[in-house]
Amino acid sequence: MYLKNEFLSNILVFLLFHLIFCSRGDPAPFINVTEESNIDFKHTSGASDRKYYLETMGAGAVFFDYDNDGDIDIYVVNTGYMPGTSQEKSPSNVLYRNNNDGTFIDVTEVAGVGHTGFGMGTAAADYDNDGDQDLYLVNFGPNVLYANNGDGTFSDVTDQSGVGNNLWGVSCAFLDFDNDRDLDIIVINYLEYDFSDVPSTYDGLIGYSTPRLFKGTTEILYRNNNDGTFTDITGKAGLSNPQEGKGMGGVVADFDNDSFPDIYIANDTCRDFLYHNNGDGTFVDVAVLAGAAYDENGMAKSSMGVDCGDYNNDGWLDLFIACTEINTLYQNNGDGTFTDETVAAGLGEPTHLLVGFSPSFLDYDNDGDLDIFIANGHFQDIIESLEVTKTYAQSDQLYRNNGNGTFTDISSLFTDSYFSERYVGRATATGDYDNDGDVDIFVVNSNQKAILLRNEEGNHNNWIQIKLVGTQSNRDGIQARVKISCDGVKQIREVKSGSCYASGSDKRLLFGLGQKDRVDFVQINWPSGIIQTLENVVANQIMTITESK
């Protein structure tokens, strides 16, 4: 009876939204401003007649303020061509500087970050606590660490830092797993792959093979030695599981509220991992016991990207995983376990024909609860010849949080908009690039142009945005937990580095306040253990809060 009532409730909500939006003719909440922003990035997948499985992947991007001018910039990873498959030179990654007028300029060459390796993912953070954002890149092949020189340029410090792991990395994140103020690095690796891979035949058509044919590999955890170098402590920390691991995405956050960051790994065709931080430099995989390894039917998913956020505002971080099958929403029960709430939340049926790659929790309308954006796109480019109900390019989705534990897919309400178009979606990064108080989205598509989506709706409500500067903790405040309260309604956010799929979002925390014009209190729980509180904070401002001593 409960599920039936929830289903009917979701239908009524959808019809209500359809009536309101269609009758008013409101524009879509996001509009494509790529051209007017001067962003001209086209991803190159390296697609060839040889059908290397590598070609199915996409690449990521990160929002970060590399020049400390208060505006977030964009770094986009490119992939390129397989050796011997093209006469063309592989295109490089691109750094776009924000001009603070709605436009960007390509500064890749000047900055010295035009890497041309077979790129996958990226993350940005101040790993050396010198006040500047550094860049880490993961590739099919050696990874790269760029140290920010503080003058608009970067230096490749990979060799001296010891983080050039050359497994097939897809995603990465900076974290302070031991709360020692130095940011460490987690690299999420995918498969053991070589170019003897033979393409598969489907009904006489040559297509890409499946990841099930390849062995998995292990994640890599690098501990920061606080001298410009890192040490691989994967085995010692208990993170090595190559038998089951085929990592695509990952997110680092404190899921059990014990003040130590845990690690969730989304694995492709294998069960997912949830590494609980023991607080002594080691981790233990509790995914099976926690109910976060398989879907509600006990099946391993083809997980792609993952994000976390407190969608029901109960003070515990939940998980959303994008999959080639139905996506998965795990509700955190607050007792070390999770419950698969996908169907009950209305997130099952709208996704069963789509392949989700990159999910993002975001409060797009600033009403105080987290919504979900998903970049979709199939991995098999001949899928339309094999299954009449599926397409290669697909529409992205925006789910509005109804505030009662359910979501409504509102994407189809906005005809003649971005959401009516189809792309081969791969990665997303979110952030307020124009500093107007609502969250914008950058989408990287496979073998297509990247897209910048400007939020047109969020700042109709009130908001507050918080940038943290650590002194006793790492300078970025990564893993700091921020709680706000407005008239008794509480929200939490946690500063994190990489998430979604192969990407990183703005580390500033944006809270939607609805019609509330002030915040009763802002509480910051720093990784150092310091708790800092501000009271009676006025809305609609970007605040920089420095850790007290």
C-alpha positions in Angstrom: 0.0 0.0 0.0 2.9 2.4 0.8 4.5 1.9 -2.6 1.2 2.3 -4.3 0.5 5.6 -2.5 4.0 6.8 -3.3 3.5 6.0 -6.9 0.2 7.8 -7.1 1.8 10.8 -5.3 4.6 10.9 -7.8 2.2 10.9 -10.7 0.2 13.7 -9.1 3.4 15.7 -8.6 4.4 15.2 -12.2 1.0 16.3 -13.5 1.0 19.3 -11.3 4.5 20.4 -12.5 3.5 19.8 -16.1 0.4 21.9 -15.6 2.2 24.8 -14.0 5.2 24.9 -16.2 3.4 24.3 -19.5 0.6 26.8 -18.8 3.1 29.5 -17.8 5.5 28.7 -20.6 8.4 29.1 -18.3 11.9 28.6 -19.7 14.1 25.7 -18.7 16.0 26.2 -15.5 19.3 25.7 -17.4 20.3 27.2 -20.8 23.2 26.4 -23.0 25.6 29.3 -23.0 28.6 27.5 -24.4 29.0 29.6 -27.5 28.6 33.0 -25.8 31.0 32.0 -23.1 33.7 31.4 -25.7 34.2 27.8 -24.7 35.1 25.7 -27.8 36.1 22.3 -26.5 35.5 19.1 -28.5 36.4 15.8 -26.9 38.3 13.3 -29.1 37.5 9.7 -28.1 40.0 8.2 -30.5 37.2 6.2 -32.2 38.6 3.9 -34.9 37.5 0.9 -37.0 39.5 -1.3 -34.6 36.9 -0.8 -31.9 39.3 -0.6 -29.0 37.3 -0.8 -25.8 39.1 2.3 -24.5 37.3 4.3 -27.1 33.9 4.0 -25.2 35.2 6.1 -22.4 34.9 9.8 -21.9 36.9 12.3 -20.0 36.3 14.7 -17.1 36.6 18.3 -16.0 37.1 20.3 -12.9 35.9 23.7 -11.7 38.6 25.4 -9.6 40.0 28.9 -9.1 43.6 28.4 -10.3 44.5 32.2 -10.2 42.8 33.1 -6.9 40.7 35.9 -8.4 37.4 34.7 -6.9 36.0 33.2 -10.1 36.1 29.5 -10.8 37.9 28.4 -13.9 37.5 25.2 -15.9 40.1 22.5 -16.8 38.9 19.9 -19.3 40.6 16.6 -20.0 40.8 15.3 -23.6 41.5 11.7 -24.6 43.0 11.5 -28.1 44.0 8.8 -30.5 45.2 5.2 -30.0 48.8 4.6 -31.1 48.8 3.8 -34.8 45.1 4.6 -35.5 45.4 8.2 -36.8 47.8 10.4 -38.6 46.6 13.4 -36.6 48.2 14.7 -33.4 46.2 14.1 -30.3 44.5 17.2 -28.9 45.6 18.5 -25.5 43.7 19.1 -22.3 42.4 22.7 -22.0 42.4 25.3 -19.2 39.8 28.1 -19.5 40.3 31.2 -17.4 37.1 32.9 -16.2 37.0 36.5 -17.3 34.4 37.5 -14.7 32.0 38.7 -17.5 30.4 35.4 -18.5 33.2 34.5 -20.9 36.3 32.3 -20.7 39.7 32.4 -22.4 41.9 29.5 -23.3 45.2 29.9 -21.3 46.4 26.3 -21.7 49.7 27.2 -23.4 50.6 30.0 -21.1 49.8 27.9 -18.0 51.7 24.9 -19.2 49.0 22.3 -18.7 48.4 21.1 -22.2 48.9 17.4 -21.5 48.3 15.1 -24.5 48.2 11.7 -22.9 45.2 9.4 -23.2 43.3 11.4 -20.6 40.5 10.3 -18.4 39.9 12.2 -15.1 41.1 15.1 -13.0 40.8 16.7 -9.6 42.1 20.0 -8.1 43.2 21.0 -4.6 46.0 22.7 -2.7 48.1 19.6 -1.9 51.1 21.6 -0.6 49.1 24.2 1.4 50.7 27.1 -0.3 47.5 28.9 -1.2 47.2 27.8 -4.8 45.1 25.1 -6.5 47.1 22.2 -8.0 46.0 19.7 -10.6 46.1 15.9 -10.8 45.4 14.0 -14.0 44.7 10.3 -14.4 45.2 8.6 -17.8 45.4 5.4 -19.6 49.2 5.5 -18.9 51.2 7.6 -16.5 49.3 10.1 -14.4 50.4 13.7 -14.0 50.7 16.1 -11.1 50.9 19.8 -11.9 52.0 22.1 -9.1 50.6 25.6 -9.3 53.4 28.2 -9.3 51.2 31.0 -8.1 51.9 33.2 -11.2 49.4 31.7 -13.6 51.6 28.8 -14.6 52.1 25.2 -13.5 55.1 22.8 -13.2 55.0 19.1 -13.9 56.2 17.6 -10.6 55.1 14.0 -11.3 58.6 12.4 -11.2 59.7 14.0 -8.0 56.4 13.6 -6.2 56.1 9.8 -7.0 52.5 9.8 -8.2 52.9 8.7 -11.8 51.1 5.4 -11.5 50.5 4.1 -15.0 47.5 1.8 -14.5 44.3 2.7 -16.3 43.0 5.5 -14.1 39.6 6.9 -14.6 38.8 9.1 -11.5 40.7 10.6 -8.6 40.2 12.7 -5.6 42.2 14.6 -3.0 41.5 13.7 0.6 43.0 13.9 4.1 42.4 10.3 5.2 44.5 10.6 8.3 43.6 14.2 9.3 47.2 15.3 9.4 46.5 18.5 7.4 48.2 17.2 4.2 46.1 16.2 1.3 46.5 12.7 0.0 45.4 11.2 -3.3 43.1 8.3 -4.2 43.3 7.0 -7.8 40.4 4.9 -9.0 41.7 2.4 -11.6 39.7 0.4 -14.1 40.9 -2.6 -16.0 44.0 -4.5 -17.1 43.9 -3.7 -20.7 46.2 -4.3 -23.7 45.8 -3.7 -27.4 45.2 -7.4 -28.2 41.6 -6.8 -27.3 39.4 -8.3 -30.0 36.1 -6.4 -30.8 32.9 -8.3 -30.4 30.3 -9.2 -33.0 26.6 -8.6 -32.4 24.1 -10.0 -35.0 26.8 -9.7 -37.6 27.8 -6.1 -36.5 31.2 -5.3 -35.1 31.0 -3.5 -31.8 32.9 -2.8 -28.6 33.6 -5.7 -26.3 32.4 -5.8 -22.6 34.4 -5.0 -19.5 33.5 -8.5 -18.2 36.2 -9.9 -20.5 39.0 -8.1 -18.6 40.6 -8.4 -15.2 40.1 -5.7 -12.7 42.8 -3.8 -11.0 43.3 -2.0 -7.7 42.9 1.5 -6.5 46.0 3.5 -5.4 46.2 5.5 -2.2 49.1 8.0 -2.0 49.9 9.4 1.4 51.3 12.9 1.4 54.7 13.0 3.1 54.6 16.8 3.6 57.8 17.3 1.6 56.5 17.4 -1.9 56.5 13.6 -2.2 53.9 10.9 -1.8 54.1 7.2 -0.8 51.9 4.4 -2.2 50.3 2.8 0.9 47.5 1.0 -0.9 48.2 -2.5 0.5 49.1 -1.2 4.0 45.8 0.8 4.1 43.7 -2.2 3.1 42.4 -0.8 -0.2 43.7 -3.4 -2.6 41.1 -5.6 -4.3 42.0 -6.3 -7.9 39.9 -9.4 -8.1 36.6 -7.4 -7.8 37.7 -3.9 -8.6 36.8 -2.2 -11.9 36.5 1.3 -10.6 34.9 4.1 -12.7 33.9 6.7 -10.2 34.4 7.5 -6.5 33.5 9.9 -3.8 35.2 10.6 -0.5 33.1 11.7 2.5 32.3 10.9 6.1 29.3 8.5 5.8 29.2 7.4 9.4 29.8 10.8 11.0 32.9 9.7 12.9 35.0 12.6 11.6 37.1 10.4 9.3 36.6 10.3 5.6 35.4 7.1 4.0 35.7 6.1 0.3 32.9 4.8 -2.0 34.0 3.2 -5.3 31.6 2.6 -8.2 32.7 -0.5 -10.0 31.7 -1.5 -13.5 30.0 -5.0 -13.7 31.3 -5.8 -10.1 29.9 -5.0 -6.7 30.7 -1.5 -5.4 33.1 -0.9 -2.5 32.5 1.2 0.7 35.8 1.5 2.5 35.2 2.5 6.1 38.1 4.6 7.6 39.2 3.0 10.8 40.9 6.2 12.0 44.3 4.4 12.3 45.5 4.7 8.7 43.6 1.7 7.5 40.3 0.9 5.8 37.9 -2.0 5.7 35.4 -2.7 3.0 31.9 -2.8 4.6 29.8 -2.4 1.5 28.2 -5.8 1.7 27.3 -5.5 5.4 26.2 -1.9 4.9 23.8 -2.9 2.0 25.7 -0.6 -0.5 27.4 -3.2 -2.6 24.5 -4.5 -4.7 21.1 -3.3 -5.8 17.9 -4.2 -4.1 17.8 -7.5 -6.1 21.2 -8.5 -4.9 22.8 -7.9 -8.3 26.1 -6.2 -9.1 25.6 -3.1 -11.2 27.5 -1.6 -14.1 28.3 1.5 -12.0 29.8 4.5 -13.7 29.7 7.6 -11.6 28.7 8.4 -8.0 27.9 11.4 -5.9 26.9 11.9 -2.3 24.6 14.4 -0.5 22.0 14.6 2.2 18.9 14.6 0.0 16.4 14.1 2.9 18.1 16.6 5.3 18.5 14.1 8.1 22.1 14.8 8.8 23.5 11.8 7.0 25.1 11.6 3.6 23.3 9.5 1.0 24.6 8.0 -2.2 23.5 8.1 -5.9 25.1 5.9 -8.4 24.7 6.2 -12.2 24.6 2.8 -14.0 24.1 1.3 -17.4 21.0 -0.3 -15.8 18.6 1.5 -13.5 20.4 4.0 -11.4 20.6 3.5 -7.6 19.7 5.8 -4.7 21.0 4.6 -1.3 19.6 6.2 1.8 21.9 6.4 4.7 20.1 4.9 7.7 22.5 6.5 10.3 23.4 3.2 11.8 26.2 2.1 9.4 23.7 0.7 6.8 22.0 1.9 3.6 18.7 1.2 2.0 18.1 1.1 -1.7 15.3 3.7 -2.1 15.5 4.0 -5.9 12.0 2.7 -6.7 10.3 4.3 -3.7 11.9 7.7 -4.6 10.6 7.6 -8.2 14.1 7.2 -9.7 13.6 3.8 -11.3 11.3 3.8 -14.3 12.6 7.1 -15.9 16.1 5.7 -16.2 15.7 2.1 -17.4 16.3 2.9 -21.1 19.2 5.2 -20.4 22.8 4.7 -19.5 23.8 7.1 -16.7 27.4 8.1 -16.5 27.7 11.1 -14.2 25.3 12.0 -11.4 25.4 15.2 -9.4 23.5 16.2 -6.3 22.7 20.0 -6.5 20.0 22.3 -5.3 19.3 23.9 -8.6 16.3 25.9 -7.4 17.7 26.9 -4.0 14.7 25.6 -2.2 16.8 23.9 0.5 16.9 20.3 -0.7 19.1 18.5 -3.1 18.0 17.7 -6.6 19.8 15.4 -9.1 21.3 16.0 -12.5 22.5 13.0 -14.6 24.6 13.0 -17.8 23.5 10.1 -20.0 25.0 8.4 -23.0 25.3 4.8 -24.2 28.8 3.2 -24.5 27.9 1.0 -27.5 27.8 3.1 -30.7 25.9 0.4 -32.6 23.2 0.0 -30.0 20.4 1.5 -32.2 21.0 -1.3 -34.7 20.7 -3.9 -31.9 17.8 -2.6 -29.7 15.0 -0.5 -31.1 14.2 1.0 -27.7 17.7 2.4 -27.0 19.9 5.1 -28.5 23.6 6.0 -28.5 23.1 9.7 -27.8 20.7 10.4 -25.0 19.0 13.2 -23.2 20.3 14.3 -19.8 17.9 14.4 -16.8 17.0 16.8 -14.0 15.2 15.4 -11.1 13.5 17.8 -8.7 13.4 16.8 -5.0 9.8 16.9 -3.9 10.8 17.3 -0.2 9.1 14.1 0.8 11.7 11.5 -0.1 10.7 11.4 -3.7 11.9 13.0 -7.0 10.2 14.0 -10.2 11.9 13.9 -13.6 11.1 17.4 -14.9 13.4 17.2 -17.9 10.7 16.5 -20.4 8.6 19.5 -19.3 11.0 21.9 -21.1 10.5 21.3 -24.8 12.9 23.1 -27.3 15.5 23.3 -24.5 18.8 21.6 -23.7 16.9 18.7 -22.1 15.2 17.9 -25.4 18.5 17.4 -27.2 20.7 14.2 -27.2 24.3 13.9 -26.5 26.8 11.1 -25.7 27.1 12.3 -22.1 30.0 11.3 -19.9 31.2 13.7 -17.2 29.7 16.6 -15.2 31.2 19.3 -13.0 29.0 21.8 -11.0 29.8 25.2 -9.7 28.7 28.8 -9.6 30.9 30.1 -12.4 29.2 33.6 -12.6 28.9 34.1 -8.8 25.2 34.9 -9.0 24.2 32.5 -6.2 23.0 29.4 -8.1 24.8 26.3 -9.3 25.7 25.9 -13.0 26.8 22.7 -14.8 29.6 21.8 -17.2 29.1 18.6 -19.3 31.7 16.7 -21.2 30.4 14.6 -24.0 32.2 11.8 -25.8 33.5 12.8 -29.3 31.3 15.9 -29.1 31.6 19.5 -27.9 31.4 20.2 -24.1 28.5 22.2 -22.9 28.2 25.0 -20.3 24.7 25.2 -18.7 23.9 28.5 -16.9 21.3 28.3 -14.1 18.4 30.7 -14.8 16.2 29.8 -11.9 18.1 29.2 -8.6 18.8 32.8 -7.5 15.1 33.6 -7.6 15.3 32.1 -4.1 17.8 33.2 -1.4 21.1 31.5 -0.9 24.4 31.6 0.9 27.8 30.3 -0.5 30.7 29.4 1.8 34.4 29.1 1.0 36.5 27.6 3.7 40.2 28.3 4.4 41.9 25.9 6.7 44.7 26.8 9.1 44.9 23.9 11.5 43.3 21.6 8.8 44.2 21.4 5.2 44.0 24.8 3.5 41.0 23.8 1.3 39.0 22.5 4.2 38.4 19.3 2.4 36.3 16.9 4.6 35.1 19.8 6.7 31.4 19.4 7.5 29.2 22.5 7.4 25.7 22.6 9.0 23.3 25.5 8.6 19.9 26.1 10.3 17.0 28.3 9.2 13.9 28.3 11.4 14.8 24.9 12.6 15.4 23.4 9.2 18.9 22.1 9.0 21.1 21.3 6.0 24.6 19.8 5.8 27.3 19.9 3.1 30.8 18.5 3.1 33.8 19.9 1.2 35.0 17.3 -1.3 37.4 17.0 -4.1 36.6 14.5 -7.0 33.2 13.0 -7.5 30.6 12.2 -10.3 32.6 10.6 -13.1 36.2 11.6 -13.6 35.5 15.1 -12.5 35.6 17.6 -9.7 33.2 20.4 -8.7 33.4 23.8 -7.1 34.6 23.3 -3.5 32.7 26.3 -2.3 29.4 25.1 -0.6 26.2 26.6 -1.9 23.1 26.4 0.3 19.6 27.2 -1.0 17.5 29.1 1.6 14.1 29.4 -0.2 12.5 32.6 1.0 14.5 32.8 4.2 16.6 36.0 4.3 19.0 34.9 7.0 20.6 31.9 8.5 20.2 31.3 12.3 23.6 29.7 12.5 26.5 28.3 10.4 28.5 25.5 12.1 31.8 24.3 10.7 33.3 21.0 11.9 36.9 21.2 10.7 39.0 18.0 10.2 41.3 19.3 13.0 38.4 18.9 15.4 37.8 22.6 15.8 34.1 23.6 15.8 33.3 27.1 14.6 29.9 28.8 14.8 28.6 32.0 13.2 25.1 33.3 14.1 22.5 35.4 12.4 24.1 35.4 8.9 22.5 37.5 6.2 21.5 35.6 3.0 22.7 36.2 -0.6 26.4 36.5 0.0 29.6 34.6 -0.7 31.4 34.2 2.6 35.0 33.2 3.2 35.5 31.6 6.6 39.0 31.0 7.9 39.5 28.3 10.5 40.0 29.7 14.0 43.1 28.8 16.0 
